[in-house]
Amino acid sequence: TEFIFDVCYWEENKTLLENSKGITDGLQYVYNFSQVLGKQSMSRCMLNFVTFNVFSVDDKEQNYGSGNAAFMGFGKALQGEYHNITCKFIDTDNDLDSVWKELHAVSRDYLVVYRKGKRYIQYLERKDIQISKPYVFNSEGVYIIAGGLGNIGIEIANAIAYWGAKNIAIISRRTLLDRKDWERALLDLEQYDSKDIQIIRRLIELENLGCKIHLYSGDITDSHRVDIIIKDCVNKYHKINGVFQCTGIGVGQSGMPISAGTVDIFNSS
């Protein structure tokens, strides 16, 4: 069984807010559809997503539909969870003949891009990189890590602290105890969330490396809150050396499987 989704939720003549709502509505539709499919007793199902000018194959091309790339990430998660569902993305410059041929081709390529009749595929190439000396991070100024209390964010913080960063600002939706209460929490583990305790221990390790940690509670989708945080970082440290984007969501903040979620949880994430 095959299904085709024409993904056109990001349009050049619409505002950012209008495009964001369109993408959210489209993802919700695909989410609901995939939950229904997952409950069916079919041996194989193919979902084809057709997009227009989402990906750039060279530095000169304008990829004005890049917001629709959100469906690509969802498709990867979908076929990873449901073994009877395969997803494929076909991005075109409005060459519908090539799209039609690709729909009938036998191919394992997850992403195919057509530009002026030429077919491109996405692949990873292994490279051996010789580093003569480790990268040195600035001790002055601050580095910002969005999603810094997640597993990836904590590892990034540890790496840049080890390589010389002395000031790290972490933005997270999770709210921790005040710094003055950390030692008390470590002495009374049963009274506190185990994940919070784990994070506190990792942050103390960073401090032992000589790094100053500043925690900001906030959601990076809240532009007003982000503006306040950026201004505060500039006032405190005068210079922002770099920003690491480590935020990520599954279906809901816990990253539960698609099959276990609900529409409300999906929308809240």
Coordinates of C-alpha atoms in Angstrom, one line a residue:
T1 CA 0.0 0.0 0.0
E2 CA 1.4 3.4 -0.9
F3 CA 0.4 6.9 0.1
I4 CA 1.6 10.3 -1.3
F5 CA 1.7 13.5 0.8
D6 CA 2.1 16.8 -1.1
V7 CA 4.0 18.8 1.6
C8 CA 3.4 22.5 0.8
Y9 CA 2.9 24.0 4.3
W10 CA 5.8 26.5 4.0
E11 CA 5.1 29.2 1.4
E12 CA 7.2 32.2 0.4
N13 CA 4.4 34.7 0.4
K14 CA 3.2 33.8 3.9
T15 CA 4.4 35.2 7.3
L16 CA 6.5 33.2 9.7
L17 CA 3.5 32.7 12.0
E18 CA 1.3 31.5 9.1
N19 CA 3.9 29.1 7.9
S20 CA 4.5 27.8 11.4
K21 CA 0.8 27.1 11.9
G22 CA 0.6 25.4 8.6
I23 CA 3.5 23.1 9.4
T24 CA 2.1 22.3 12.8
D25 CA -1.3 21.4 11.3
G26 CA 0.4 19.3 8.6
L27 CA 2.5 17.4 11.1
Q28 CA -0.5 16.7 13.3
Y29 CA -2.3 15.3 10.3
V30 CA 0.6 13.0 9.4
Y31 CA 0.9 12.0 13.1
N32 CA -2.8 11.0 13.3
F33 CA -2.5 9.2 10.0
S34 CA 0.5 7.2 11.1
Q35 CA -1.1 6.2 14.4
V36 CA -4.0 4.7 12.4
L37 CA -1.6 3.0 10.0
G38 CA 0.4 1.5 12.8
K39 CA -2.7 -0.3 14.1
Q40 CA -3.4 -1.9 10.7
S41 CA -2.4 -5.5 9.9
M42 CA -0.5 -4.7 6.6
S43 CA 2.8 -6.3 5.8
R44 CA 4.2 -3.2 4.1
C45 CA 3.2 0.5 3.7
M46 CA 5.1 3.2 1.8
L47 CA 4.7 6.9 2.6
N48 CA 6.0 9.3 -0.1
F49 CA 6.5 12.9 0.9
V50 CA 6.8 15.3 -2.0
T51 CA 8.3 18.7 -1.3
F52 CA 9.3 21.7 -3.4
N53 CA 12.7 23.5 -3.1
V54 CA 13.3 22.4 0.5
F55 CA 16.9 21.4 0.1
S56 CA 19.8 23.1 -1.5
V57 CA 22.2 21.1 -3.7
D58 CA 24.7 24.0 -4.2
D59 CA 25.5 27.3 -2.5
K60 CA 23.6 29.4 -5.1
E61 CA 20.2 27.7 -4.9
Q62 CA 17.4 29.4 -2.9
N63 CA 15.6 26.9 -0.7
Y64 CA 12.6 29.0 0.2
G65 CA 10.6 26.0 1.4
S66 CA 13.0 24.9 4.1
G67 CA 10.4 24.8 6.9
N68 CA 8.9 21.7 5.3
A69 CA 12.1 19.8 6.2
A70 CA 10.4 19.2 9.6
F71 CA 8.5 16.4 7.9
M72 CA 11.7 14.6 7.0
G73 CA 12.7 14.2 10.7
F74 CA 9.3 12.9 11.6
G75 CA 9.5 10.4 8.7
K76 CA 12.7 9.0 10.0
A77 CA 11.3 8.6 13.5
L78 CA 8.1 7.0 12.0
Q79 CA 9.8 4.3 10.0
G80 CA 12.2 3.7 12.9
E81 CA 9.3 2.8 15.2
Y82 CA 7.0 1.0 12.7
H83 CA 8.9 -1.7 10.8
N84 CA 6.2 -2.1 8.3
I85 CA 6.2 1.6 7.3
T86 CA 8.8 3.0 4.9
C87 CA 9.1 6.7 4.2
K88 CA 10.6 8.5 1.3
F89 CA 11.2 12.2 0.5
I90 CA 11.2 13.5 -3.0
D91 CA 12.2 17.2 -3.3
T92 CA 11.7 18.8 -6.7
D93 CA 11.9 22.1 -8.5
N94 CA 8.4 21.4 -9.9
D95 CA 9.6 18.7 -12.3
L96 CA 6.5 16.4 -11.9
D97 CA 7.7 14.0 -14.5
S98 CA 10.7 13.1 -12.4
V99 CA 8.6 12.8 -9.3
W100 CA 6.3 10.3 -11.2
K101 CA 9.3 8.3 -12.3
E102 CA 10.7 8.3 -8.8
L103 CA 7.5 7.0 -7.3
H104 CA 7.7 4.0 -9.6
A105 CA 11.4 3.4 -9.1
V106 CA 12.8 0.7 -6.8
S107 CA 15.1 2.5 -4.5
R108 CA 16.2 2.5 -0.9
D109 CA 17.2 6.2 -0.9
Y110 CA 15.4 8.1 1.9
L111 CA 15.9 11.5 0.4
V112 CA 16.0 12.2 -3.4
V113 CA 16.3 15.7 -4.8
Y114 CA 15.6 16.6 -8.4
R115 CA 17.0 19.8 -10.0
K116 CA 16.6 20.5 -13.7
G117 CA 16.0 16.8 -14.4
K118 CA 19.1 15.7 -12.5
R119 CA 18.8 13.3 -9.6
Y120 CA 20.7 13.8 -6.3
I121 CA 20.7 11.7 -3.2
Q122 CA 21.9 12.3 0.3
Y123 CA 24.7 10.2 1.8
L124 CA 27.3 10.3 4.5
E125 CA 31.0 10.1 3.7
R126 CA 33.5 9.0 6.2
K127 CA 36.6 11.3 6.6
D128 CA 39.7 10.9 8.8
I129 CA 40.4 14.3 10.3
Q130 CA 43.9 14.9 11.6
I131 CA 43.9 17.4 14.4
S132 CA 47.3 18.9 15.2
K133 CA 46.1 20.5 18.5
P134 CA 42.8 20.5 20.4
Y135 CA 40.4 23.4 19.9
V136 CA 40.7 26.1 22.5
F137 CA 37.6 27.8 23.7
N138 CA 37.7 31.4 25.0
S139 CA 37.9 31.9 28.7
E140 CA 36.4 35.4 28.3
G141 CA 32.8 35.9 27.3
V142 CA 30.2 33.3 27.4
Y143 CA 29.0 30.2 25.5
I144 CA 25.2 29.6 25.3
I145 CA 23.8 26.1 25.2
A146 CA 20.1 25.8 24.4
G147 CA 18.8 22.6 25.8
G148 CA 21.8 22.4 28.0
L149 CA 20.4 20.1 30.7
G150 CA 19.7 17.3 28.3
N151 CA 22.1 14.5 27.7
I152 CA 23.7 16.0 24.6
G153 CA 23.8 19.5 26.1
I154 CA 25.6 18.3 29.2
E155 CA 28.2 16.5 27.1
I156 CA 28.7 19.6 25.0
A157 CA 29.1 21.7 28.2
N158 CA 31.6 19.2 29.6
A159 CA 33.7 19.2 26.3
I160 CA 33.9 23.0 26.0
A161 CA 34.7 23.4 29.7
Y162 CA 37.5 20.9 29.4
W163 CA 38.8 22.9 26.4
G164 CA 38.9 26.2 28.1
A165 CA 35.5 27.7 28.3
K166 CA 35.0 29.4 31.7
N167 CA 31.4 30.8 31.4
I168 CA 28.5 28.7 30.1
A169 CA 24.9 29.9 30.0
I170 CA 22.4 27.0 29.8
I171 CA 18.8 27.5 28.6
S172 CA 16.4 24.7 29.5
R173 CA 12.7 24.2 30.1
R174 CA 13.6 22.2 33.1
T175 CA 13.9 24.2 36.4
L176 CA 16.5 23.1 38.9
L177 CA 16.9 23.9 42.5
D178 CA 18.8 27.1 43.4
R179 CA 22.6 26.6 43.5
K180 CA 22.7 27.1 47.2
D181 CA 20.4 24.0 47.7
W182 CA 22.4 21.5 45.6
E183 CA 24.6 20.1 48.4
R184 CA 21.5 19.7 50.6
A185 CA 19.7 17.8 47.8
L186 CA 22.7 15.4 47.4
L187 CA 22.4 14.5 51.1
D188 CA 18.7 13.8 50.9
L189 CA 18.3 12.0 47.6
E190 CA 14.9 10.5 48.3
Q191 CA 13.2 13.9 48.4
Y192 CA 14.2 15.0 44.9
D193 CA 13.8 13.9 41.3
S194 CA 16.5 11.4 40.3
K195 CA 17.0 13.1 37.0
D196 CA 17.6 16.5 38.7
I197 CA 20.1 14.8 41.0
Q198 CA 22.0 13.4 38.1
I199 CA 22.1 16.8 36.4
I200 CA 23.2 18.6 39.5
R201 CA 26.1 16.1 39.9
R202 CA 27.2 16.8 36.3
L203 CA 27.0 20.6 36.8
I204 CA 29.1 20.3 39.9
E205 CA 31.7 18.4 37.8
L206 CA 31.7 21.3 35.4
E207 CA 32.3 23.8 38.2
N208 CA 35.2 21.6 39.4
L209 CA 36.8 22.2 36.0
G210 CA 36.8 25.9 36.8
C211 CA 33.7 26.8 34.8
K212 CA 30.9 29.1 35.9
I213 CA 27.4 27.9 35.1
H214 CA 24.5 30.2 34.7
L215 CA 21.1 28.6 34.4
Y216 CA 18.2 30.1 32.5
S217 CA 14.7 28.6 32.6
G218 CA 12.9 29.2 29.3
D219 CA 11.6 27.8 26.0
I220 CA 13.6 28.9 22.9
T221 CA 10.3 29.1 21.0
D222 CA 9.4 32.0 23.2
S223 CA 11.2 34.9 21.4
H224 CA 10.5 37.4 24.2
R225 CA 12.1 35.1 26.8
V226 CA 15.1 34.4 24.6
D227 CA 15.6 38.2 24.0
I228 CA 15.7 38.7 27.8
I229 CA 18.2 35.9 28.2
I230 CA 20.5 37.2 25.4
K231 CA 20.5 40.7 26.8
D232 CA 21.3 39.4 30.3
C233 CA 24.2 37.4 29.0
V234 CA 25.6 40.4 27.1
N235 CA 25.3 42.5 30.3
K236 CA 27.0 39.9 32.4
Y237 CA 29.8 38.7 30.1
H238 CA 29.9 41.5 27.4
K239 CA 30.5 39.0 24.6
I240 CA 28.8 35.8 23.3
N241 CA 31.4 33.5 21.8
G242 CA 29.0 30.9 20.4
V243 CA 25.7 29.2 20.7
F244 CA 25.1 25.5 20.7
Q245 CA 21.6 24.3 19.7
C246 CA 20.9 21.1 21.6
T247 CA 17.2 21.2 22.1
G248 CA 15.2 18.3 20.9
I249 CA 11.7 16.9 21.4
G250 CA 10.1 13.6 20.9
V251 CA 6.3 13.1 21.1
G252 CA 6.0 15.0 24.3
Q253 CA 8.9 16.1 26.5
S254 CA 9.6 12.5 27.6
G255 CA 10.3 11.4 24.0
M256 CA 7.6 8.7 24.1
P257 CA 7.0 6.5 21.0
I258 CA 4.5 7.8 18.4
S259 CA 2.2 4.9 19.1
A260 CA 1.9 5.7 22.8
G261 CA 1.3 9.5 22.4
T262 CA -1.9 11.5 22.0
V263 CA -2.7 14.5 19.9
D264 CA -2.6 16.8 23.0
I265 CA 0.8 15.5 24.0
F266 CA 2.0 15.9 20.4
N267 CA 0.8 19.5 20.2
S268 CA 2.3 20.4 23.6
S269 CA 5.7 19.3 22.5

